[in-house]
């Protein structure tokens, strides 16, 4: 299953959720590939990738530029989370991925990622695609290559609005991006706090998408998640009470995620 993780609103902690979810899926003995389709390259950094600027490594941007069947495999690297027992593979990105946006009008451009992944990604149980906070060309390429889409959101008004736009795009434009089988598979709620506004937004979110569309558990805002993101580590590397609790929560989220995408499949 190839899953796009997105939101039209930035700052929701989407990449951090994707990285920790990938680590949890790997702990659950699933083979995982992360495709970084955000020119910021934050998923690549959090997964331990460092570019050699004197002798640059191939990236997903190079594969998309050349657009040959299956050529994404040429940019494949093994992720290097500090928790060395976790195996996740990566197609990294650097800022020059931005150059692919100007090629959106090229015939077949929306299918370039699908072509780059063709013929070799079937060996993975799960492919997770990180996307920029946009509904533009890069996100459309991700959706065109995916079986389903999952949105990460904060329980705040603007973030939920961004989720709504993302969900509506998937539901209304799947055929337009040559992927009519694409489905919206649910919402991961992140950065939850014990605030009246967050309680109010959670109630509204449940009414908007339905209780069954929210993947449990809701992930609270915790310092250890930010520390792990900064260090390029899995939260399971942190043996504190908070680290252990967050590891448990992400492992629970991985179970919900697998159940949901199997239903979607």
PDB file of C-alpha atoms in Angstrom:
ATOM      1  CA  UNK A   1       0.000   0.000   0.000  1.00  0.00           C
ATOM      2  CA  UNK A   2       1.253   3.448  -0.959  1.00  0.00           C
ATOM      3  CA  UNK A   3      -0.077   6.165   1.342  1.00  0.00           C
ATOM      4  CA  UNK A   4       0.243   9.930   0.964  1.00  0.00           C
ATOM      5  CA  UNK A   5       0.431  11.832   4.258  1.00  0.00           C
ATOM      6  CA  UNK A   6      -0.682  15.438   3.854  1.00  0.00           C
ATOM      7  CA  UNK A   7      -2.520  18.581   4.882  1.00  0.00           C
ATOM      8  CA  UNK A   8      -3.020  21.850   3.031  1.00  0.00           C
ATOM      9  CA  UNK A   9      -1.952  23.640   6.245  1.00  0.00           C
ATOM     10  CA  UNK A  10       1.649  23.660   7.416  1.00  0.00           C
ATOM     11  CA  UNK A  11       2.892  23.438  10.991  1.00  0.00           C
ATOM     12  CA  UNK A  12       0.740  20.483  12.026  1.00  0.00           C
ATOM     13  CA  UNK A  13       3.693  18.184  12.737  1.00  0.00           C
ATOM     14  CA  UNK A  14       2.971  16.013   9.716  1.00  0.00           C
ATOM     15  CA  UNK A  15       6.568  14.998   9.044  1.00  0.00           C
ATOM     16  CA  UNK A  16       7.261  14.123  12.673  1.00  0.00           C
ATOM     17  CA  UNK A  17       4.178  11.912  12.746  1.00  0.00           C
ATOM     18  CA  UNK A  18       5.219  10.216   9.491  1.00  0.00           C
ATOM     19  CA  UNK A  19       8.736   9.459  10.762  1.00  0.00           C
ATOM     20  CA  UNK A  20       7.543   8.063  14.093  1.00  0.00           C
ATOM     21  CA  UNK A  21       4.773   6.096  12.363  1.00  0.00           C
ATOM     22  CA  UNK A  22       7.340   4.611   9.973  1.00  0.00           C
ATOM     23  CA  UNK A  23       9.469   3.555  12.944  1.00  0.00           C
ATOM     24  CA  UNK A  24       6.459   1.990  14.676  1.00  0.00           C
ATOM     25  CA  UNK A  25       5.461   0.112  11.526  1.00  0.00           C
ATOM     26  CA  UNK A  26       9.007  -1.220  11.270  1.00  0.00           C
ATOM     27  CA  UNK A  27       8.848  -2.347  14.914  1.00  0.00           C
ATOM     28  CA  UNK A  28       5.671  -4.200  13.926  1.00  0.00           C
ATOM     29  CA  UNK A  29       7.761  -6.124  11.363  1.00  0.00           C
ATOM     30  CA  UNK A  30       6.473  -4.237   8.348  1.00  0.00           C
ATOM     31  CA  UNK A  31       8.919  -3.287   5.612  1.00  0.00           C
ATOM     32  CA  UNK A  32       8.650   0.461   5.120  1.00  0.00           C
ATOM     33  CA  UNK A  33       9.776   2.934   2.469  1.00  0.00           C
ATOM     34  CA  UNK A  34       9.527   6.689   3.077  1.00  0.00           C
ATOM     35  CA  UNK A  35       9.396   8.941   0.028  1.00  0.00           C
ATOM     36  CA  UNK A  36      10.262  12.538   0.893  1.00  0.00           C
ATOM     37  CA  UNK A  37       8.357  14.702  -1.577  1.00  0.00           C
ATOM     38  CA  UNK A  38       8.766  17.950   0.350  1.00  0.00           C
ATOM     39  CA  UNK A  39      11.595  20.228  -0.883  1.00  0.00           C
ATOM     40  CA  UNK A  40      12.303  21.176   2.739  1.00  0.00           C
ATOM     41  CA  UNK A  41      13.702  17.660   3.153  1.00  0.00           C
ATOM     42  CA  UNK A  42      12.740  17.441   6.814  1.00  0.00           C
ATOM     43  CA  UNK A  43      11.766  13.776   6.627  1.00  0.00           C
ATOM     44  CA  UNK A  44      15.114  13.017   5.003  1.00  0.00           C
ATOM     45  CA  UNK A  45      17.000  14.793   7.789  1.00  0.00           C
ATOM     46  CA  UNK A  46      14.919  13.195  10.549  1.00  0.00           C
ATOM     47  CA  UNK A  47      15.635   9.801   9.001  1.00  0.00           C
ATOM     48  CA  UNK A  48      19.369  10.478   9.178  1.00  0.00           C
ATOM     49  CA  UNK A  49      20.154  11.412   5.569  1.00  0.00           C
ATOM     50  CA  UNK A  50      22.960  13.922   5.016  1.00  0.00           C
ATOM     51  CA  UNK A  51      23.654  15.276   1.555  1.00  0.00           C
ATOM     52  CA  UNK A  52      27.229  15.456   0.307  1.00  0.00           C
ATOM     53  CA  UNK A  53      27.317  18.853  -1.367  1.00  0.00           C
ATOM     54  CA  UNK A  54      30.691  18.202  -3.018  1.00  0.00           C
ATOM     55  CA  UNK A  55      29.490  14.922  -4.497  1.00  0.00           C
ATOM     56  CA  UNK A  56      25.671  15.091  -4.327  1.00  0.00           C
ATOM     57  CA  UNK A  57      23.761  11.852  -3.934  1.00  0.00           C
ATOM     58  CA  UNK A  58      20.815  11.025  -6.206  1.00  0.00           C
ATOM     59  CA  UNK A  59      17.441  12.087  -4.815  1.00  0.00           C
ATOM     60  CA  UNK A  60      13.788  11.674  -5.676  1.00  0.00           C
ATOM     61  CA  UNK A  61      14.033  15.019  -7.488  1.00  0.00           C
ATOM     62  CA  UNK A  62      16.576  13.548  -9.908  1.00  0.00           C
ATOM     63  CA  UNK A  63      14.372  10.518 -10.512  1.00  0.00           C
ATOM     64  CA  UNK A  64      11.339  12.700 -11.228  1.00  0.00           C
ATOM     65  CA  UNK A  65      13.326  14.873 -13.623  1.00  0.00           C
ATOM     66  CA  UNK A  66      14.396  11.877 -15.704  1.00  0.00           C
ATOM     67  CA  UNK A  67      11.007  10.110 -15.370  1.00  0.00           C
ATOM     68  CA  UNK A  68      12.114   6.612 -16.352  1.00  0.00           C
ATOM     69  CA  UNK A  69      10.167   3.541 -15.306  1.00  0.00           C
ATOM     70  CA  UNK A  70      11.424   2.364 -11.918  1.00  0.00           C
ATOM     71  CA  UNK A  71      14.350   4.790 -11.727  1.00  0.00           C
ATOM     72  CA  UNK A  72      13.494   5.889  -8.185  1.00  0.00           C
ATOM     73  CA  UNK A  73      15.435   2.827  -7.015  1.00  0.00           C
ATOM     74  CA  UNK A  74      18.630   4.651  -7.993  1.00  0.00           C
ATOM     75  CA  UNK A  75      18.115   7.133  -5.140  1.00  0.00           C
ATOM     76  CA  UNK A  76      17.269   4.535  -2.484  1.00  0.00           C
ATOM     77  CA  UNK A  77      19.132   4.738   0.840  1.00  0.00           C
ATOM     78  CA  UNK A  78      18.734   3.068   4.206  1.00  0.00           C
ATOM     79  CA  UNK A  79      17.451   5.434   6.873  1.00  0.00           C
ATOM     80  CA  UNK A  80      19.701   6.033   9.853  1.00  0.00           C
ATOM     81  CA  UNK A  81      17.457   6.618  12.849  1.00  0.00           C
ATOM     82  CA  UNK A  82      19.424   6.702  16.085  1.00  0.00           C
ATOM     83  CA  UNK A  83      17.443   3.619  17.106  1.00  0.00           C
ATOM     84  CA  UNK A  84      19.625   1.379  14.960  1.00  0.00           C
ATOM     85  CA  UNK A  85      17.348  -1.628  15.351  1.00  0.00           C
ATOM     86  CA  UNK A  86      14.706  -0.004  13.153  1.00  0.00           C
ATOM     87  CA  UNK A  87      14.875  -0.638   9.430  1.00  0.00           C
ATOM     88  CA  UNK A  88      13.270   1.971   7.167  1.00  0.00           C
ATOM     89  CA  UNK A  89      14.326   2.800   3.615  1.00  0.00           C
ATOM     90  CA  UNK A  90      14.225   6.320   2.181  1.00  0.00           C
ATOM     91  CA  UNK A  91      14.021   8.207  -1.082  1.00  0.00           C
ATOM     92  CA  UNK A  92      15.534  11.510   0.080  1.00  0.00           C
ATOM     93  CA  UNK A  93      14.817  15.041  -1.096  1.00  0.00           C
ATOM     94  CA  UNK A  94      16.756  18.246  -1.228  1.00  0.00           C
ATOM     95  CA  UNK A  95      15.616  21.783  -2.013  1.00  0.00           C
ATOM     96  CA  UNK A  96      16.074  21.388  -5.782  1.00  0.00           C
ATOM     97  CA  UNK A  97      12.922  19.251  -5.762  1.00  0.00           C
ATOM     98  CA  UNK A  98      11.248  22.675  -6.142  1.00  0.00           C
ATOM     99  CA  UNK A  99      12.374  22.601  -9.786  1.00  0.00           C
ATOM    100  CA  UNK A 100       9.884  19.854 -10.553  1.00  0.00           C
ATOM    101  CA  UNK A 101       6.986  22.206  -9.779  1.00  0.00           C
ATOM    102  CA  UNK A 102       7.652  24.291 -12.891  1.00  0.00           C
ATOM    103  CA  UNK A 103       7.306  21.123 -14.987  1.00  0.00           C
ATOM    104  CA  UNK A 104       3.675  20.571 -13.996  1.00  0.00           C
ATOM    105  CA  UNK A 105       2.420  21.465 -17.470  1.00  0.00           C
ATOM    106  CA  UNK A 106       4.580  18.784 -19.099  1.00  0.00           C
ATOM    107  CA  UNK A 107       2.528  15.939 -20.563  1.00  0.00           C
ATOM    108  CA  UNK A 108       2.299  13.108 -18.040  1.00  0.00           C
ATOM    109  CA  UNK A 109       4.068  15.061 -15.285  1.00  0.00           C
ATOM    110  CA  UNK A 110       1.523  14.078 -12.630  1.00  0.00           C
ATOM    111  CA  UNK A 111       2.406  10.403 -13.235  1.00  0.00           C
ATOM    112  CA  UNK A 112       6.175  10.805 -12.830  1.00  0.00           C
ATOM    113  CA  UNK A 113       6.298   9.571  -9.243  1.00  0.00           C
ATOM    114  CA  UNK A 114       4.148   6.574 -10.099  1.00  0.00           C
ATOM    115  CA  UNK A 115       6.618   5.725 -12.863  1.00  0.00           C
ATOM    116  CA  UNK A 116       9.642   6.211 -10.608  1.00  0.00           C
ATOM    117  CA  UNK A 117       8.197   3.781  -8.035  1.00  0.00           C
ATOM    118  CA  UNK A 118       7.019   1.203 -10.568  1.00  0.00           C
ATOM    119  CA  UNK A 119       8.448  -2.292 -10.616  1.00  0.00           C
ATOM    120  CA  UNK A 120      10.396  -2.328  -7.339  1.00  0.00           C
ATOM    121  CA  UNK A 121       8.298  -0.976  -4.450  1.00  0.00           C
ATOM    122  CA  UNK A 122       6.065  -4.061  -4.315  1.00  0.00           C
ATOM    123  CA  UNK A 123       8.664  -5.569  -1.984  1.00  0.00           C
ATOM    124  CA  UNK A 124       7.568  -3.117   0.745  1.00  0.00           C
ATOM    125  CA  UNK A 125       4.498  -3.587   2.915  1.00  0.00           C
ATOM    126  CA  UNK A 126       4.000   0.171   3.268  1.00  0.00           C
ATOM    127  CA  UNK A 127       5.222   3.187   1.305  1.00  0.00           C
ATOM    128  CA  UNK A 128       4.671   6.520   3.085  1.00  0.00           C
ATOM    129  CA  UNK A 129       4.940   9.736   1.045  1.00  0.00           C
ATOM    130  CA  UNK A 130       5.625  13.000   2.851  1.00  0.00           C
ATOM    131  CA  UNK A 131       4.217  16.026   1.034  1.00  0.00           C
ATOM    132  CA  UNK A 132       4.519  19.811   1.298  1.00  0.00           C
ATOM    133  CA  UNK A 133       1.611  21.800   2.813  1.00  0.00           C
ATOM    134  CA  UNK A 134       0.122  22.369  -0.616  1.00  0.00           C
ATOM    135  CA  UNK A 135      -2.352  20.897  -3.070  1.00  0.00           C
ATOM    136  CA  UNK A 136      -0.003  21.730  -5.946  1.00  0.00           C
ATOM    137  CA  UNK A 137       2.021  19.606  -8.320  1.00  0.00           C
ATOM    138  CA  UNK A 138       4.193  17.705  -5.837  1.00  0.00           C
ATOM    139  CA  UNK A 139       1.216  16.680  -3.712  1.00  0.00           C
ATOM    140  CA  UNK A 140      -0.737  15.761  -6.833  1.00  0.00           C
ATOM    141  CA  UNK A 141       2.131  13.508  -7.980  1.00  0.00           C
ATOM    142  CA  UNK A 142       2.061  11.809  -4.585  1.00  0.00           C
ATOM    143  CA  UNK A 143      -1.696  11.283  -4.730  1.00  0.00           C
ATOM    144  CA  UNK A 144      -1.497  10.021  -8.308  1.00  0.00           C
ATOM    145  CA  UNK A 145       0.897   7.302  -7.111  1.00  0.00           C
ATOM    146  CA  UNK A 146      -1.031   6.332  -3.978  1.00  0.00           C
ATOM    147  CA  UNK A 147      -3.670   3.848  -2.944  1.00  0.00           C
ATOM    148  CA  UNK A 148      -4.947   6.100  -0.155  1.00  0.00           C
ATOM    149  CA  UNK A 149      -4.384   9.421   1.595  1.00  0.00           C
ATOM    150  CA  UNK A 150      -4.211  10.184   5.308  1.00  0.00           C
ATOM    151  CA  UNK A 151      -4.302  13.681   6.780  1.00  0.00           C
ATOM    152  CA  UNK A 152      -2.412  14.867   9.870  1.00  0.00           C
ATOM    153  CA  UNK A 153      -4.032  17.813  11.639  1.00  0.00           C
ATOM    154  CA  UNK A 154      -3.963  19.779  14.851  1.00  0.00           C
ATOM    155  CA  UNK A 155      -7.301  20.248  16.627  1.00  0.00           C
ATOM    156  CA  UNK A 156      -7.321  23.921  15.639  1.00  0.00           C
ATOM    157  CA  UNK A 157      -9.551  25.791  13.218  1.00  0.00           C
ATOM    158  CA  UNK A 158      -7.031  26.566  10.461  1.00  0.00           C
ATOM    159  CA  UNK A 159      -5.537  23.084  10.573  1.00  0.00           C
ATOM    160  CA  UNK A 160      -8.951  21.435  10.339  1.00  0.00           C
ATOM    161  CA  UNK A 161      -9.763  23.723   7.411  1.00  0.00           C
ATOM    162  CA  UNK A 162      -6.549  22.564   5.739  1.00  0.00           C
ATOM    163  CA  UNK A 163      -7.599  18.956   6.381  1.00  0.00           C
ATOM    164  CA  UNK A 164     -10.986  19.654   4.806  1.00  0.00           C
ATOM    165  CA  UNK A 165      -9.377  21.065   1.665  1.00  0.00           C
ATOM    166  CA  UNK A 166      -7.007  18.091   1.436  1.00  0.00           C
ATOM    167  CA  UNK A 167      -9.824  15.580   1.914  1.00  0.00           C
ATOM    168  CA  UNK A 168     -12.053  17.358  -0.597  1.00  0.00           C
ATOM    169  CA  UNK A 169      -9.273  17.365  -3.188  1.00  0.00           C
ATOM    170  CA  UNK A 170      -8.801  13.610  -2.814  1.00  0.00           C
ATOM    171  CA  UNK A 171     -12.518  12.918  -3.084  1.00  0.00           C
ATOM    172  CA  UNK A 172     -13.229  15.340  -5.929  1.00  0.00           C
ATOM    173  CA  UNK A 173     -10.123  15.103  -8.119  1.00  0.00           C
ATOM    174  CA  UNK A 174      -8.948  11.491  -8.005  1.00  0.00           C
ATOM    175  CA  UNK A 175      -9.991  10.981 -11.630  1.00  0.00           C
ATOM    176  CA  UNK A 176      -8.399  14.259 -12.676  1.00  0.00           C
ATOM    177  CA  UNK A 177      -4.989  13.003 -11.513  1.00  0.00           C
ATOM    178  CA  UNK A 178      -5.498   9.663 -13.311  1.00  0.00           C
ATOM    179  CA  UNK A 179      -6.063   7.712 -10.095  1.00  0.00           C
ATOM    180  CA  UNK A 180      -9.809   7.057  -9.736  1.00  0.00           C
ATOM    181  CA  UNK A 181      -9.230   4.307  -7.141  1.00  0.00           C
ATOM    182  CA  UNK A 182      -7.631   6.771  -4.694  1.00  0.00           C
ATOM    183  CA  UNK A 183      -9.415   6.926  -1.337  1.00  0.00           C
ATOM    184  CA  UNK A 184      -9.264   9.149   1.739  1.00  0.00           C
ATOM    185  CA  UNK A 185      -8.374   6.800   4.602  1.00  0.00           C
ATOM    186  CA  UNK A 186      -8.630   8.941   7.716  1.00  0.00           C
ATOM    187  CA  UNK A 187      -7.203  11.603  10.010  1.00  0.00           C
ATOM    188  CA  UNK A 188      -4.358  11.527  12.530  1.00  0.00           C
ATOM    189  CA  UNK A 189      -4.778  14.202  15.200  1.00  0.00           C
ATOM    190  CA  UNK A 190      -1.499  15.631  16.474  1.00  0.00           C
ATOM    191  CA  UNK A 191      -0.315  18.240  18.993  1.00  0.00           C
ATOM    192  CA  UNK A 192      -3.406  17.886  21.171  1.00  0.00           C
ATOM    193  CA  UNK A 193      -3.470  19.955  24.358  1.00  0.00           C
ATOM    194  CA  UNK A 194      -5.857  20.121  27.286  1.00  0.00           C
ATOM    195  CA  UNK A 195      -7.495  23.310  26.039  1.00  0.00           C
ATOM    196  CA  UNK A 196     -11.169  24.166  25.655  1.00  0.00           C
ATOM    197  CA  UNK A 197     -10.530  25.106  22.009  1.00  0.00           C
ATOM    198  CA  UNK A 198      -8.970  21.710  21.292  1.00  0.00           C
ATOM    199  CA  UNK A 199     -11.906  19.914  22.928  1.00  0.00           C
ATOM    200  CA  UNK A 200     -14.292  22.014  20.828  1.00  0.00           C
ATOM    201  CA  UNK A 201     -12.383  21.336  17.607  1.00  0.00           C
ATOM    202  CA  UNK A 202     -12.218  17.603  18.345  1.00  0.00           C
ATOM    203  CA  UNK A 203     -15.995  17.512  18.719  1.00  0.00           C
ATOM    204  CA  UNK A 204     -16.357  19.361  15.425  1.00  0.00           C
ATOM    205  CA  UNK A 205     -13.841  17.078  13.713  1.00  0.00           C
ATOM    206  CA  UNK A 206     -15.753  13.977  14.786  1.00  0.00           C
ATOM    207  CA  UNK A 207     -18.930  15.452  13.326  1.00  0.00           C
ATOM    208  CA  UNK A 208     -17.142  16.480  10.139  1.00  0.00           C
ATOM    209  CA  UNK A 209     -15.402  13.227   9.219  1.00  0.00           C
ATOM    210  CA  UNK A 210     -17.051  10.682  11.498  1.00  0.00           C
ATOM    211  CA  UNK A 211     -15.633   8.965  14.563  1.00  0.00           C
ATOM    212  CA  UNK A 212     -14.397   5.996  12.534  1.00  0.00           C
ATOM    213  CA  UNK A 213     -12.232   8.229  10.340  1.00  0.00           C
ATOM    214  CA  UNK A 214     -10.073   9.421  13.247  1.00  0.00           C
ATOM    215  CA  UNK A 215      -7.122   7.108  13.836  1.00  0.00           C
ATOM    216  CA  UNK A 216      -6.580   6.493  17.527  1.00  0.00           C
ATOM    217  CA  UNK A 217      -4.857   7.452  19.676  1.00  0.00           C
ATOM    218  CA  UNK A 218      -4.838  11.218  19.417  1.00  0.00           C
ATOM    219  CA  UNK A 219      -1.193  12.289  19.774  1.00  0.00           C
ATOM    220  CA  UNK A 220      -0.586  14.913  22.467  1.00  0.00           C
ATOM    221  CA  UNK A 221       2.014  17.656  22.273  1.00  0.00           C
ATOM    222  CA  UNK A 222       5.056  16.355  24.139  1.00  0.00           C
ATOM    223  CA  UNK A 223       8.630  17.600  24.363  1.00  0.00           C
ATOM    224  CA  UNK A 224      10.071  14.141  23.710  1.00  0.00           C
ATOM    225  CA  UNK A 225       8.529  14.068  20.216  1.00  0.00           C
ATOM    226  CA  UNK A 226      10.198  17.371  19.353  1.00  0.00           C
ATOM    227  CA  UNK A 227      13.470  16.175  20.857  1.00  0.00           C
ATOM    228  CA  UNK A 228      13.321  13.007  18.757  1.00  0.00           C
ATOM    229  CA  UNK A 229      12.612  15.021  15.609  1.00  0.00           C
ATOM    230  CA  UNK A 230      15.575  17.302  16.270  1.00  0.00           C
ATOM    231  CA  UNK A 231      17.890  14.364  16.987  1.00  0.00           C
ATOM    232  CA  UNK A 232      16.735  12.221  14.065  1.00  0.00           C
ATOM    233  CA  UNK A 233      15.653   9.481  16.457  1.00  0.00           C
ATOM    234  CA  UNK A 234      12.733   7.211  17.175  1.00  0.00           C
ATOM    235  CA  UNK A 235      10.932   8.042  20.419  1.00  0.00           C
ATOM    236  CA  UNK A 236      11.691   4.435  21.410  1.00  0.00           C
ATOM    237  CA  UNK A 237      15.298   5.564  21.891  1.00  0.00           C
ATOM    238  CA  UNK A 238      14.143   7.620  24.898  1.00  0.00           C
ATOM    239  CA  UNK A 239      13.869   5.384  27.953  1.00  0.00           C
ATOM    240  CA  UNK A 240      12.172   8.001  30.118  1.00  0.00           C
ATOM    241  CA  UNK A 241       8.575   7.665  31.253  1.00  0.00           C
ATOM    242  CA  UNK A 242       7.511  10.119  28.537  1.00  0.00           C
ATOM    243  CA  UNK A 243       9.543   8.315  25.880  1.00  0.00           C
ATOM    244  CA  UNK A 244       8.062   4.956  26.791  1.00  0.00           C
ATOM    245  CA  UNK A 245       4.524   6.352  26.792  1.00  0.00           C
ATOM    246  CA  UNK A 246       4.977   8.010  23.398  1.00  0.00           C
ATOM    247  CA  UNK A 247       6.456   4.792  21.998  1.00  0.00           C
ATOM    248  CA  UNK A 248       3.353   2.949  23.194  1.00  0.00           C
ATOM    249  CA  UNK A 249       1.086   5.569  21.620  1.00  0.00           C
ATOM    250  CA  UNK A 250       2.826   5.456  18.239  1.00  0.00           C
ATOM    251  CA  UNK A 251       2.749   1.665  18.291  1.00  0.00           C
ATOM    252  CA  UNK A 252      -1.016   1.870  18.957  1.00  0.00           C
ATOM    253  CA  UNK A 253      -1.321   4.360  16.115  1.00  0.00           C
ATOM    254  CA  UNK A 254       0.507   1.955  13.798  1.00  0.00           C
ATOM    255  CA  UNK A 255      -2.091  -0.730  14.582  1.00  0.00           C
ATOM    256  CA  UNK A 256      -4.943   1.707  13.853  1.00  0.00           C
ATOM    257  CA  UNK A 257      -3.210   2.792  10.653  1.00  0.00           C
ATOM    258  CA  UNK A 258      -2.719  -0.775   9.398  1.00  0.00           C
ATOM    259  CA  UNK A 259      -6.325  -1.669  10.225  1.00  0.00           C
ATOM    260  CA  UNK A 260      -7.633   1.400   8.444  1.00  0.00           C
ATOM    261  CA  UNK A 261      -5.633   1.054   5.247  1.00  0.00           C
ATOM    262  CA  UNK A 262      -6.445  -2.651   5.026  1.00  0.00           C
ATOM    263  CA  UNK A 263     -10.139  -1.747   5.214  1.00  0.00           C
ATOM    264  CA  UNK A 264      -9.550   0.870   2.514  1.00  0.00           C
ATOM    265  CA  UNK A 265      -7.740  -1.686   0.390  1.00  0.00           C
TER     266      UNK A 265
END
